[in-house]
mmCIF file with all atom_site columns, C-alpha atoms in Angstrom:
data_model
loop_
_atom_site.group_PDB
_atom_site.id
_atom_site.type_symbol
_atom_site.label_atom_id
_atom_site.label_alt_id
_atom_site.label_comp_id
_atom_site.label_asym_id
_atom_site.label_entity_id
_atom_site.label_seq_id
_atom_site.pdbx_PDB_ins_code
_atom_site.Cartn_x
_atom_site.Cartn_y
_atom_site.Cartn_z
_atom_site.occupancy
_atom_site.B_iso_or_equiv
_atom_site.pdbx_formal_charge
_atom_site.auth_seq_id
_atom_site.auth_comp_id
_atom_site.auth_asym_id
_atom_site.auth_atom_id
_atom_site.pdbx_PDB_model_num
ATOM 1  C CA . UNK A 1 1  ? 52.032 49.747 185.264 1.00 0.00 ? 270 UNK A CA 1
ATOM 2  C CA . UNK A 1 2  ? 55.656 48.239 185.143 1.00 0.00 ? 271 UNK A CA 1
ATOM 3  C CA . UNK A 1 3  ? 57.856 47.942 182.369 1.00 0.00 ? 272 UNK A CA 1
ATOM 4  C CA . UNK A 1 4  ? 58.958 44.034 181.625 1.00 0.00 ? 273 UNK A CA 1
ATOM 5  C CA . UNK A 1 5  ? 62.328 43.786 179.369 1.00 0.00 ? 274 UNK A CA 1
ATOM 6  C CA . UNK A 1 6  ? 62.360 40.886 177.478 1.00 0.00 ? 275 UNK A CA 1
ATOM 7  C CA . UNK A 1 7  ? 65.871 40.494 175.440 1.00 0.00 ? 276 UNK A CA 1
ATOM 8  C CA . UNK A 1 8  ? 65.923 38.355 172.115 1.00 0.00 ? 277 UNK A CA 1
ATOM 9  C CA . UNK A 1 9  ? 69.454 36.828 171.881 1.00 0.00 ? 278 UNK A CA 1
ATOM 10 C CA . UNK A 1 10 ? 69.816 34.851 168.482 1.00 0.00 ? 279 UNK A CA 1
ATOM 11 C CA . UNK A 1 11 ? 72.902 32.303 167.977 1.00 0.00 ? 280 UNK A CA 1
ATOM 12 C CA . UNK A 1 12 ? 74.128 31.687 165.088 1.00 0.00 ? 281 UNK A CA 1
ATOM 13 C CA . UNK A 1 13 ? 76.481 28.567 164.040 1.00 0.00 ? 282 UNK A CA 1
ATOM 14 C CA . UNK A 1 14 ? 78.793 28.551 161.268 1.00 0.00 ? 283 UNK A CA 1
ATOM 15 C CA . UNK A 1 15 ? 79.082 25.347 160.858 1.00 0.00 ? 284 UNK A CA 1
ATOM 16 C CA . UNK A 1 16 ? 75.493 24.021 160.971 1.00 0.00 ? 285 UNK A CA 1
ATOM 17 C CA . UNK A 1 17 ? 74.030 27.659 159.265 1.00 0.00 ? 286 UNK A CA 1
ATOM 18 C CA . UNK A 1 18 ? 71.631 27.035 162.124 1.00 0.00 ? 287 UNK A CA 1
ATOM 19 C CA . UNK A 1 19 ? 70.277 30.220 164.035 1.00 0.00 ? 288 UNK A CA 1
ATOM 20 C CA . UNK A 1 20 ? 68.241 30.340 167.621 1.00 0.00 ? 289 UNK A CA 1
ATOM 21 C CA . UNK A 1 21 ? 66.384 32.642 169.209 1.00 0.00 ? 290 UNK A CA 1
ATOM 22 C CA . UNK A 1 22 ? 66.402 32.875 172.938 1.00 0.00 ? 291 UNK A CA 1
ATOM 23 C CA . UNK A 1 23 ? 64.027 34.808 175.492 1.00 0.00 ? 292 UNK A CA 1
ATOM 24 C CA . UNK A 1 24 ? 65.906 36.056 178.623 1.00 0.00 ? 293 UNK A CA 1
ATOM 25 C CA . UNK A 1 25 ? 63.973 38.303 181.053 1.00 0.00 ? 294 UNK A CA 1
ATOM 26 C CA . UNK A 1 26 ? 65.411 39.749 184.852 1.00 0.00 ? 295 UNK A CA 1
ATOM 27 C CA . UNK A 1 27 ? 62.486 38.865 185.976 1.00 0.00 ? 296 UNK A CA 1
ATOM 28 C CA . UNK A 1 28 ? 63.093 34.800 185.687 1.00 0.00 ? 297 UNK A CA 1
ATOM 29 C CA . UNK A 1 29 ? 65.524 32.302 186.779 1.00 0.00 ? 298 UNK A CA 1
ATOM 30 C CA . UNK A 1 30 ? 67.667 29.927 185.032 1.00 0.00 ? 299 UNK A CA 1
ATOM 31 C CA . UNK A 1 31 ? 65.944 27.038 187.367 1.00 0.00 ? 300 UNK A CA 1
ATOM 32 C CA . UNK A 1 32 ? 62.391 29.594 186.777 1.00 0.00 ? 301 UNK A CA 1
ATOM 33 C CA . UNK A 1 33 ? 61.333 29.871 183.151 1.00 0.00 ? 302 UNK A CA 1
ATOM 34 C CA . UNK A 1 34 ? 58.432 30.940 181.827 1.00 0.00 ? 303 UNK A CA 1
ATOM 35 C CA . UNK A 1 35 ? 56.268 31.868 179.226 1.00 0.00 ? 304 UNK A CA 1
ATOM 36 C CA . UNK A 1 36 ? 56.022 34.761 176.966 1.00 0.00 ? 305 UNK A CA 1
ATOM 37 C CA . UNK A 1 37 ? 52.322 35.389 175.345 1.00 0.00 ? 306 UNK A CA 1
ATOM 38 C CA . UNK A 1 38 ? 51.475 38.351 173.101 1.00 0.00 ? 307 UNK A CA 1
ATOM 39 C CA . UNK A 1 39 ? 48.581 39.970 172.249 1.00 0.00 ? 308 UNK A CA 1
ATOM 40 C CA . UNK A 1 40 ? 46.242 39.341 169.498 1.00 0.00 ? 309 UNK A CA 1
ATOM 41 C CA . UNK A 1 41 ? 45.159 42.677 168.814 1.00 0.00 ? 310 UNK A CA 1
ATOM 42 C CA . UNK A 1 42 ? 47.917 44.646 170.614 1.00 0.00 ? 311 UNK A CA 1
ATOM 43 C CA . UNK A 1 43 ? 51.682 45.096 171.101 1.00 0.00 ? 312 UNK A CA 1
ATOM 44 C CA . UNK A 1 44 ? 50.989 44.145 175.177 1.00 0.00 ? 313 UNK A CA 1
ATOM 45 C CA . UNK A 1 45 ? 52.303 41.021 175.879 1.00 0.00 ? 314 UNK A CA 1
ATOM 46 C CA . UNK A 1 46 ? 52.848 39.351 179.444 1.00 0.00 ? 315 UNK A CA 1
ATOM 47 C CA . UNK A 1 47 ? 54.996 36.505 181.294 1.00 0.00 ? 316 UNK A CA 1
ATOM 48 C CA . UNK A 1 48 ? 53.027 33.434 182.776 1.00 0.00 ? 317 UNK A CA 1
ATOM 49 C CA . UNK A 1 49 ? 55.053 30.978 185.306 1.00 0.00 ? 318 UNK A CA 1
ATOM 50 C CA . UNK A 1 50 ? 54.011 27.186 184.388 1.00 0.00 ? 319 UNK A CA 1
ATOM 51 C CA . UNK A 1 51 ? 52.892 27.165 187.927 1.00 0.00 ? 320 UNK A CA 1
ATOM 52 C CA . UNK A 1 52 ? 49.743 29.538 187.385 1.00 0.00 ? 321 UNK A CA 1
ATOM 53 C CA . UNK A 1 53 ? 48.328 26.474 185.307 1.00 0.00 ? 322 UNK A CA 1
ATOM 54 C CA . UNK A 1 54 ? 46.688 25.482 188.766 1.00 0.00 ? 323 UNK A CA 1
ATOM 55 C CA . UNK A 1 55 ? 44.068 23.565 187.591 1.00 0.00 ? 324 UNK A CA 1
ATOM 56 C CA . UNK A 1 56 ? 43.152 21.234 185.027 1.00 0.00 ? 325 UNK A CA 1
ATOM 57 C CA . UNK A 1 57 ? 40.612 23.533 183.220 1.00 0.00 ? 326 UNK A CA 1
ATOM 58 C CA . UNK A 1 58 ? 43.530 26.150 183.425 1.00 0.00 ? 327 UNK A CA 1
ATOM 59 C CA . UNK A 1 59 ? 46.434 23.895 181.959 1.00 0.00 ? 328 UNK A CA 1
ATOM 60 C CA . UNK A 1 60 ? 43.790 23.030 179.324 1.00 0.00 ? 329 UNK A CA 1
ATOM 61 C CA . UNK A 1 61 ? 42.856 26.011 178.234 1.00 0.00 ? 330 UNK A CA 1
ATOM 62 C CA . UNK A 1 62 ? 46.592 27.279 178.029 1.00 0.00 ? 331 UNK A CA 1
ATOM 63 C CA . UNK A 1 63 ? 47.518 24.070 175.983 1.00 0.00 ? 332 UNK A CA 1
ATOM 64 C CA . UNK A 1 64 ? 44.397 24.585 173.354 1.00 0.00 ? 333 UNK A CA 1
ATOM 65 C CA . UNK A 1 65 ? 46.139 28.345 173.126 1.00 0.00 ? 334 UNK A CA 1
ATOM 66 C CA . UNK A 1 66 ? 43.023 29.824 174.410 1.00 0.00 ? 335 UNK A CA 1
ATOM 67 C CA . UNK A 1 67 ? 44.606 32.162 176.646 1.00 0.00 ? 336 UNK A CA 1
ATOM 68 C CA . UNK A 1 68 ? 42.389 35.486 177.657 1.00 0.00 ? 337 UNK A CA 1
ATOM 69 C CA . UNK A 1 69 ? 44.699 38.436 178.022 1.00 0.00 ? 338 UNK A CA 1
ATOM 70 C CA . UNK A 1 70 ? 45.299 40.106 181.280 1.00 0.00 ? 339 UNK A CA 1
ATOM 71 C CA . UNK A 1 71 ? 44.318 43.534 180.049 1.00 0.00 ? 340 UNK A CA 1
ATOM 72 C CA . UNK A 1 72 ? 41.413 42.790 178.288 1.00 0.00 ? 341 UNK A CA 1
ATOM 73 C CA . UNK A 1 73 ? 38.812 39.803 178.839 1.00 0.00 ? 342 UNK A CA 1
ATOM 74 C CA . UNK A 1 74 ? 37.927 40.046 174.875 1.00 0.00 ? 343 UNK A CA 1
ATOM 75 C CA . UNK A 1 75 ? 41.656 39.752 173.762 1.00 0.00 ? 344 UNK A CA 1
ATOM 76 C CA . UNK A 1 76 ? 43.399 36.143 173.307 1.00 0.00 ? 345 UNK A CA 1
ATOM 77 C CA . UNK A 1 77 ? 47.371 35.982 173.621 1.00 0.00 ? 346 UNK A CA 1
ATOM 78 C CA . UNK A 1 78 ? 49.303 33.875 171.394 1.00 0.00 ? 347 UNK A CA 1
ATOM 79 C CA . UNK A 1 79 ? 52.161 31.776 172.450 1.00 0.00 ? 348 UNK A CA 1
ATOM 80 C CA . UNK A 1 80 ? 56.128 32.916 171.734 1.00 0.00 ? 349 UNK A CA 1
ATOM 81 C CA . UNK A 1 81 ? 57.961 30.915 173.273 1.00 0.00 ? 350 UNK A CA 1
ATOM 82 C CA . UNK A 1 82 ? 59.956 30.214 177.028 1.00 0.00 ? 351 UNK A CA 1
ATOM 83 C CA . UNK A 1 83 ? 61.765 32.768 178.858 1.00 0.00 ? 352 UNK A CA 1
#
């Protein structure tokens, strides 16, 4: 199995007192984002491309956030954000 870094860069403005959190990963693009979903019941977590929503039943299914992991057919992956 390969090893996917995911780096958390947070921004913080003095100004506003605002702070962001950002999801960069080797593996994507600027013009290539994706998706970062964790596990439910584990610390696995994996990066879906917006074009693997395919089909209609797919794109629905990932937009109801009922997402089957890819390790494990009985474990749902929550949302974290874009990569």
């Amino acid at each position: 199995m390969s090893t996917i870094q995911v780096s958390i860069i947070a921004s913080f403005s003095r100004e506003s007192r605002e702070t962001e959190l950002h999801l960069c990963s080797g593996l994507c693009g600027a013009s290539e984002s994706s998706e970062l979903w964790i596990g439910s019941k584990t610390e696995k977590y994996m990066l879906v491309f917006p074009d693997s929503y395919y089909s209609d039943a797919l794109r629905e299914r990932r937009n109801k956030g009922n997402m089957v992991a890819a390790w494990d057919k009985n474990e749902r992956v929550i949302l974290v954000g874009q990569v």
